[in-house]
């Protein structure tokens, strides 16, 4: 079944929120929480790459303030990736872990809020449904691709953020 770009990206937001809820419930041991952090970093980098490839070009093209809007989103992604790299480098029992997690959750929730309560609504009005559906099919393919296994990321010697970005090309 084909779904449009906005539906696919919104579903991806829900999946990330679910992992954040799990992490912030503080259940599970350090190893489990560490695996969840890595899982959510992979998901977020893939989300950012997807939006940069498919969403922002559309925003630039279709909205009058599109360039400024897309530039802001790209710099917000870069900020979130800096926090992810820091979070990736600390253990769940490190005293900095909860603060870094809270910072990342705040940034991502803000991103989700801005997109779903404003940007996506404007795009739905500005862009024909068949264009959004075609982009949605492309995005669905990228989202279901395995960019890097947790194992590869763990043993690459690089951080998870860089490993996933490289794997996605
Ligand atoms: Fe998003």
PDB file of C-alpha atoms and ligand atoms in Angstrom:
ATOM      1  CA  UNK A   1       0.000   0.000   0.000  1.00  0.00           C
ATOM      2  CA  UNK A   2       1.379   3.380  -0.840  1.00  0.00           C
ATOM      3  CA  UNK A   3       1.395   6.167   1.688  1.00  0.00           C
ATOM      4  CA  UNK A   4       2.397   9.767   1.352  1.00  0.00           C
ATOM      5  CA  UNK A   5       5.586  11.429   2.550  1.00  0.00           C
ATOM      6  CA  UNK A   6       3.907  13.073   5.516  1.00  0.00           C
ATOM      7  CA  UNK A   7       2.343   9.849   6.793  1.00  0.00           C
ATOM      8  CA  UNK A   8       5.645   7.966   6.527  1.00  0.00           C
ATOM      9  CA  UNK A   9       7.623  10.687   8.337  1.00  0.00           C
ATOM     10  CA  UNK A  10       4.937  10.984  11.043  1.00  0.00           C
ATOM     11  CA  UNK A  11       5.031   7.204  11.620  1.00  0.00           C
ATOM     12  CA  UNK A  12       8.786   7.491  12.017  1.00  0.00           C
ATOM     13  CA  UNK A  13       8.257  10.220  14.638  1.00  0.00           C
ATOM     14  CA  UNK A  14       5.941   7.878  16.590  1.00  0.00           C
ATOM     15  CA  UNK A  15       8.548   5.092  16.547  1.00  0.00           C
ATOM     16  CA  UNK A  16      11.216   7.435  17.936  1.00  0.00           C
ATOM     17  CA  UNK A  17       8.852   8.741  20.653  1.00  0.00           C
ATOM     18  CA  UNK A  18       8.197   5.178  21.732  1.00  0.00           C
ATOM     19  CA  UNK A  19      11.916   4.504  22.267  1.00  0.00           C
ATOM     20  CA  UNK A  20      12.272   7.796  24.167  1.00  0.00           C
ATOM     21  CA  UNK A  21       9.391   6.780  26.479  1.00  0.00           C
ATOM     22  CA  UNK A  22      11.081   3.472  27.109  1.00  0.00           C
ATOM     23  CA  UNK A  23      14.421   5.137  27.851  1.00  0.00           C
ATOM     24  CA  UNK A  24      12.899   7.763  30.124  1.00  0.00           C
ATOM     25  CA  UNK A  25      10.940   5.169  32.111  1.00  0.00           C
ATOM     26  CA  UNK A  26      14.405   4.117  33.370  1.00  0.00           C
ATOM     27  CA  UNK A  27      13.531   0.445  33.210  1.00  0.00           C
ATOM     28  CA  UNK A  28      16.137  -2.096  32.186  1.00  0.00           C
ATOM     29  CA  UNK A  29      19.808  -2.418  32.954  1.00  0.00           C
ATOM     30  CA  UNK A  30      22.662  -0.318  31.525  1.00  0.00           C
ATOM     31  CA  UNK A  31      23.302  -2.737  28.632  1.00  0.00           C
ATOM     32  CA  UNK A  32      19.671  -2.642  27.561  1.00  0.00           C
ATOM     33  CA  UNK A  33      19.495   1.157  27.822  1.00  0.00           C
ATOM     34  CA  UNK A  34      22.732   1.473  25.895  1.00  0.00           C
ATOM     35  CA  UNK A  35      21.315  -0.707  23.098  1.00  0.00           C
ATOM     36  CA  UNK A  36      18.166   1.459  23.038  1.00  0.00           C
ATOM     37  CA  UNK A  37      20.262   4.627  22.765  1.00  0.00           C
ATOM     38  CA  UNK A  38      22.118   3.173  19.831  1.00  0.00           C
ATOM     39  CA  UNK A  39      18.852   2.078  18.223  1.00  0.00           C
ATOM     40  CA  UNK A  40      17.327   5.548  18.568  1.00  0.00           C
ATOM     41  CA  UNK A  41      20.473   7.288  17.259  1.00  0.00           C
ATOM     42  CA  UNK A  42      20.413   5.089  14.149  1.00  0.00           C
ATOM     43  CA  UNK A  43      16.707   5.856  13.675  1.00  0.00           C
ATOM     44  CA  UNK A  44      17.221   9.613  14.136  1.00  0.00           C
ATOM     45  CA  UNK A  45      20.179   9.885  11.759  1.00  0.00           C
ATOM     46  CA  UNK A  46      18.249   7.919   9.151  1.00  0.00           C
ATOM     47  CA  UNK A  47      15.280  10.245   9.722  1.00  0.00           C
ATOM     48  CA  UNK A  48      17.484  13.330   9.256  1.00  0.00           C
ATOM     49  CA  UNK A  49      19.089  11.954   6.083  1.00  0.00           C
ATOM     50  CA  UNK A  50      15.651  11.098   4.709  1.00  0.00           C
ATOM     51  CA  UNK A  51      14.280  14.559   5.414  1.00  0.00           C
ATOM     52  CA  UNK A  52      17.338  16.222   3.889  1.00  0.00           C
ATOM     53  CA  UNK A  53      16.974  14.121   0.760  1.00  0.00           C
ATOM     54  CA  UNK A  54      13.202  14.215   0.233  1.00  0.00           C
ATOM     55  CA  UNK A  55      11.474  16.738   2.488  1.00  0.00           C
ATOM     56  CA  UNK A  56      13.639  19.861   2.461  1.00  0.00           C
ATOM     57  CA  UNK A  57      14.034  20.097  -1.323  1.00  0.00           C
ATOM     58  CA  UNK A  58      10.221  20.100  -1.457  1.00  0.00           C
ATOM     59  CA  UNK A  59      10.000  22.711   1.298  1.00  0.00           C
ATOM     60  CA  UNK A  60      12.494  24.947  -0.575  1.00  0.00           C
ATOM     61  CA  UNK A  61      10.591  24.555  -3.816  1.00  0.00           C
ATOM     62  CA  UNK A  62       7.004  24.851  -2.626  1.00  0.00           C
ATOM     63  CA  UNK A  63       6.899  27.273   0.314  1.00  0.00           C
ATOM     64  CA  UNK A  64       7.589  31.012   0.023  1.00  0.00           C
ATOM     65  CA  UNK A  65       9.786  30.950   3.136  1.00  0.00           C
ATOM     66  CA  UNK A  66      11.081  27.478   2.232  1.00  0.00           C
ATOM     67  CA  UNK A  67      14.806  28.242   2.038  1.00  0.00           C
ATOM     68  CA  UNK A  68      14.939  29.836   5.483  1.00  0.00           C
ATOM     69  CA  UNK A  69      12.763  27.084   6.907  1.00  0.00           C
ATOM     70  CA  UNK A  70      14.856  24.255   5.435  1.00  0.00           C
ATOM     71  CA  UNK A  71      18.106  25.935   6.552  1.00  0.00           C
ATOM     72  CA  UNK A  72      16.788  26.152  10.106  1.00  0.00           C
ATOM     73  CA  UNK A  73      15.767  22.490  10.132  1.00  0.00           C
ATOM     74  CA  UNK A  74      19.183  21.421   8.826  1.00  0.00           C
ATOM     75  CA  UNK A  75      20.981  23.372  11.546  1.00  0.00           C
ATOM     76  CA  UNK A  76      18.645  21.902  14.193  1.00  0.00           C
ATOM     77  CA  UNK A  77      19.478  18.410  12.929  1.00  0.00           C
ATOM     78  CA  UNK A  78      23.199  19.235  13.221  1.00  0.00           C
ATOM     79  CA  UNK A  79      22.693  20.398  16.821  1.00  0.00           C
ATOM     80  CA  UNK A  80      20.794  17.230  17.701  1.00  0.00           C
ATOM     81  CA  UNK A  81      23.548  15.123  16.139  1.00  0.00           C
ATOM     82  CA  UNK A  82      26.128  16.784  18.395  1.00  0.00           C
ATOM     83  CA  UNK A  83      24.061  15.796  21.438  1.00  0.00           C
ATOM     84  CA  UNK A  84      23.640  12.271  20.017  1.00  0.00           C
ATOM     85  CA  UNK A  85      27.417  11.937  19.625  1.00  0.00           C
ATOM     86  CA  UNK A  86      27.888  12.967  23.276  1.00  0.00           C
ATOM     87  CA  UNK A  87      25.157  10.590  24.428  1.00  0.00           C
ATOM     88  CA  UNK A  88      26.663   7.783  22.354  1.00  0.00           C
ATOM     89  CA  UNK A  89      29.974   8.284  24.183  1.00  0.00           C
ATOM     90  CA  UNK A  90      28.667   7.974  27.775  1.00  0.00           C
ATOM     91  CA  UNK A  91      27.406   4.913  29.644  1.00  0.00           C
ATOM     92  CA  UNK A  92      23.845   4.888  31.019  1.00  0.00           C
ATOM     93  CA  UNK A  93      25.235   4.933  34.561  1.00  0.00           C
ATOM     94  CA  UNK A  94      27.389   8.005  33.844  1.00  0.00           C
ATOM     95  CA  UNK A  95      26.094  11.091  35.678  1.00  0.00           C
ATOM     96  CA  UNK A  96      25.802  13.015  32.354  1.00  0.00           C
ATOM     97  CA  UNK A  97      23.550  10.429  30.706  1.00  0.00           C
ATOM     98  CA  UNK A  98      20.113  11.600  31.911  1.00  0.00           C
ATOM     99  CA  UNK A  99      20.838  15.258  31.138  1.00  0.00           C
ATOM    100  CA  UNK A 100      22.035  14.455  27.607  1.00  0.00           C
ATOM    101  CA  UNK A 101      19.045  12.189  27.025  1.00  0.00           C
ATOM    102  CA  UNK A 102      16.673  14.916  28.249  1.00  0.00           C
ATOM    103  CA  UNK A 103      18.364  17.449  25.946  1.00  0.00           C
ATOM    104  CA  UNK A 104      18.003  15.163  22.927  1.00  0.00           C
ATOM    105  CA  UNK A 105      14.382  14.320  23.753  1.00  0.00           C
ATOM    106  CA  UNK A 106      13.597  18.044  24.029  1.00  0.00           C
ATOM    107  CA  UNK A 107      15.208  18.825  20.666  1.00  0.00           C
ATOM    108  CA  UNK A 108      13.427  15.972  18.901  1.00  0.00           C
ATOM    109  CA  UNK A 109      10.025  16.704  20.460  1.00  0.00           C
ATOM    110  CA  UNK A 110      10.395  20.300  19.323  1.00  0.00           C
ATOM    111  CA  UNK A 111      11.239  19.087  15.800  1.00  0.00           C
ATOM    112  CA  UNK A 112       8.185  16.810  15.760  1.00  0.00           C
ATOM    113  CA  UNK A 113       5.884  19.536  17.064  1.00  0.00           C
ATOM    114  CA  UNK A 114       7.026  22.065  14.455  1.00  0.00           C
ATOM    115  CA  UNK A 115       6.712  19.638  11.582  1.00  0.00           C
ATOM    116  CA  UNK A 116       3.420  18.021  12.484  1.00  0.00           C
ATOM    117  CA  UNK A 117       1.621  21.131  13.701  1.00  0.00           C
ATOM    118  CA  UNK A 118       2.752  23.502  10.998  1.00  0.00           C
ATOM    119  CA  UNK A 119       5.112  22.424   8.226  1.00  0.00           C
ATOM    120  CA  UNK A 120       3.280  19.244   7.196  1.00  0.00           C
ATOM    121  CA  UNK A 121      -0.083  21.035   7.129  1.00  0.00           C
ATOM    122  CA  UNK A 122       1.320  23.724   4.845  1.00  0.00           C
ATOM    123  CA  UNK A 123       2.869  21.128   2.536  1.00  0.00           C
ATOM    124  CA  UNK A 124      -0.378  19.167   2.320  1.00  0.00           C
ATOM    125  CA  UNK A 125      -2.050  22.311   1.042  1.00  0.00           C
ATOM    126  CA  UNK A 126       0.760  23.292  -1.340  1.00  0.00           C
ATOM    127  CA  UNK A 127       1.781  19.965  -2.904  1.00  0.00           C
ATOM    128  CA  UNK A 128      -0.402  17.630  -5.020  1.00  0.00           C
ATOM    129  CA  UNK A 129      -1.269  14.277  -3.399  1.00  0.00           C
ATOM    130  CA  UNK A 130       0.368  12.167  -6.114  1.00  0.00           C
ATOM    131  CA  UNK A 131       3.709  13.964  -5.624  1.00  0.00           C
ATOM    132  CA  UNK A 132       3.529  13.328  -1.860  1.00  0.00           C
ATOM    133  CA  UNK A 133       2.653   9.666  -2.462  1.00  0.00           C
ATOM    134  CA  UNK A 134       5.567   9.113  -4.849  1.00  0.00           C
ATOM    135  CA  UNK A 135       7.984  10.671  -2.344  1.00  0.00           C
ATOM    136  CA  UNK A 136       6.399   8.540   0.396  1.00  0.00           C
ATOM    137  CA  UNK A 137       7.177   5.355  -1.542  1.00  0.00           C
ATOM    138  CA  UNK A 138      10.823   6.420  -1.957  1.00  0.00           C
ATOM    139  CA  UNK A 139      11.107   7.284   1.710  1.00  0.00           C
ATOM    140  CA  UNK A 140       9.512   4.003   2.802  1.00  0.00           C
ATOM    141  CA  UNK A 141      12.251   2.161   0.868  1.00  0.00           C
ATOM    142  CA  UNK A 142      15.012   4.166   2.572  1.00  0.00           C
ATOM    143  CA  UNK A 143      13.418   3.776   6.011  1.00  0.00           C
ATOM    144  CA  UNK A 144      13.237   0.003   5.752  1.00  0.00           C
ATOM    145  CA  UNK A 145      16.832  -0.317   4.522  1.00  0.00           C
ATOM    146  CA  UNK A 146      19.283  -1.432   7.164  1.00  0.00           C
ATOM    147  CA  UNK A 147      21.917   1.322   7.124  1.00  0.00           C
ATOM    148  CA  UNK A 148      24.267  -0.216   9.639  1.00  0.00           C
ATOM    149  CA  UNK A 149      23.792  -2.945  12.147  1.00  0.00           C
ATOM    150  CA  UNK A 150      24.308  -2.097  15.794  1.00  0.00           C
ATOM    151  CA  UNK A 151      27.222  -4.498  15.680  1.00  0.00           C
ATOM    152  CA  UNK A 152      28.974  -2.596  12.876  1.00  0.00           C
ATOM    153  CA  UNK A 153      28.418   0.718  14.638  1.00  0.00           C
ATOM    154  CA  UNK A 154      29.783  -0.642  17.884  1.00  0.00           C
ATOM    155  CA  UNK A 155      32.976  -1.971  16.379  1.00  0.00           C
ATOM    156  CA  UNK A 156      33.752   0.596  13.723  1.00  0.00           C
ATOM    157  CA  UNK A 157      35.797   2.746  16.091  1.00  0.00           C
ATOM    158  CA  UNK A 158      33.691   5.703  14.966  1.00  0.00           C
ATOM    159  CA  UNK A 159      30.587   7.020  16.645  1.00  0.00           C
ATOM    160  CA  UNK A 160      27.155   5.741  15.679  1.00  0.00           C
ATOM    161  CA  UNK A 161      26.143   9.063  14.095  1.00  0.00           C
ATOM    162  CA  UNK A 162      29.064   9.066  11.624  1.00  0.00           C
ATOM    163  CA  UNK A 163      28.769   5.347  10.924  1.00  0.00           C
ATOM    164  CA  UNK A 164      25.099   5.586   9.981  1.00  0.00           C
ATOM    165  CA  UNK A 165      25.596   8.747   7.927  1.00  0.00           C
ATOM    166  CA  UNK A 166      28.362   7.049   5.939  1.00  0.00           C
ATOM    167  CA  UNK A 167      26.328   3.879   5.468  1.00  0.00           C
ATOM    168  CA  UNK A 168      23.427   5.878   4.033  1.00  0.00           C
ATOM    169  CA  UNK A 169      25.741   7.701   1.651  1.00  0.00           C
TER     170      UNK A 169
HETATM  171 FE1  LIG B   1      10.859  14.788  11.158  1.00  0.00          FE
END
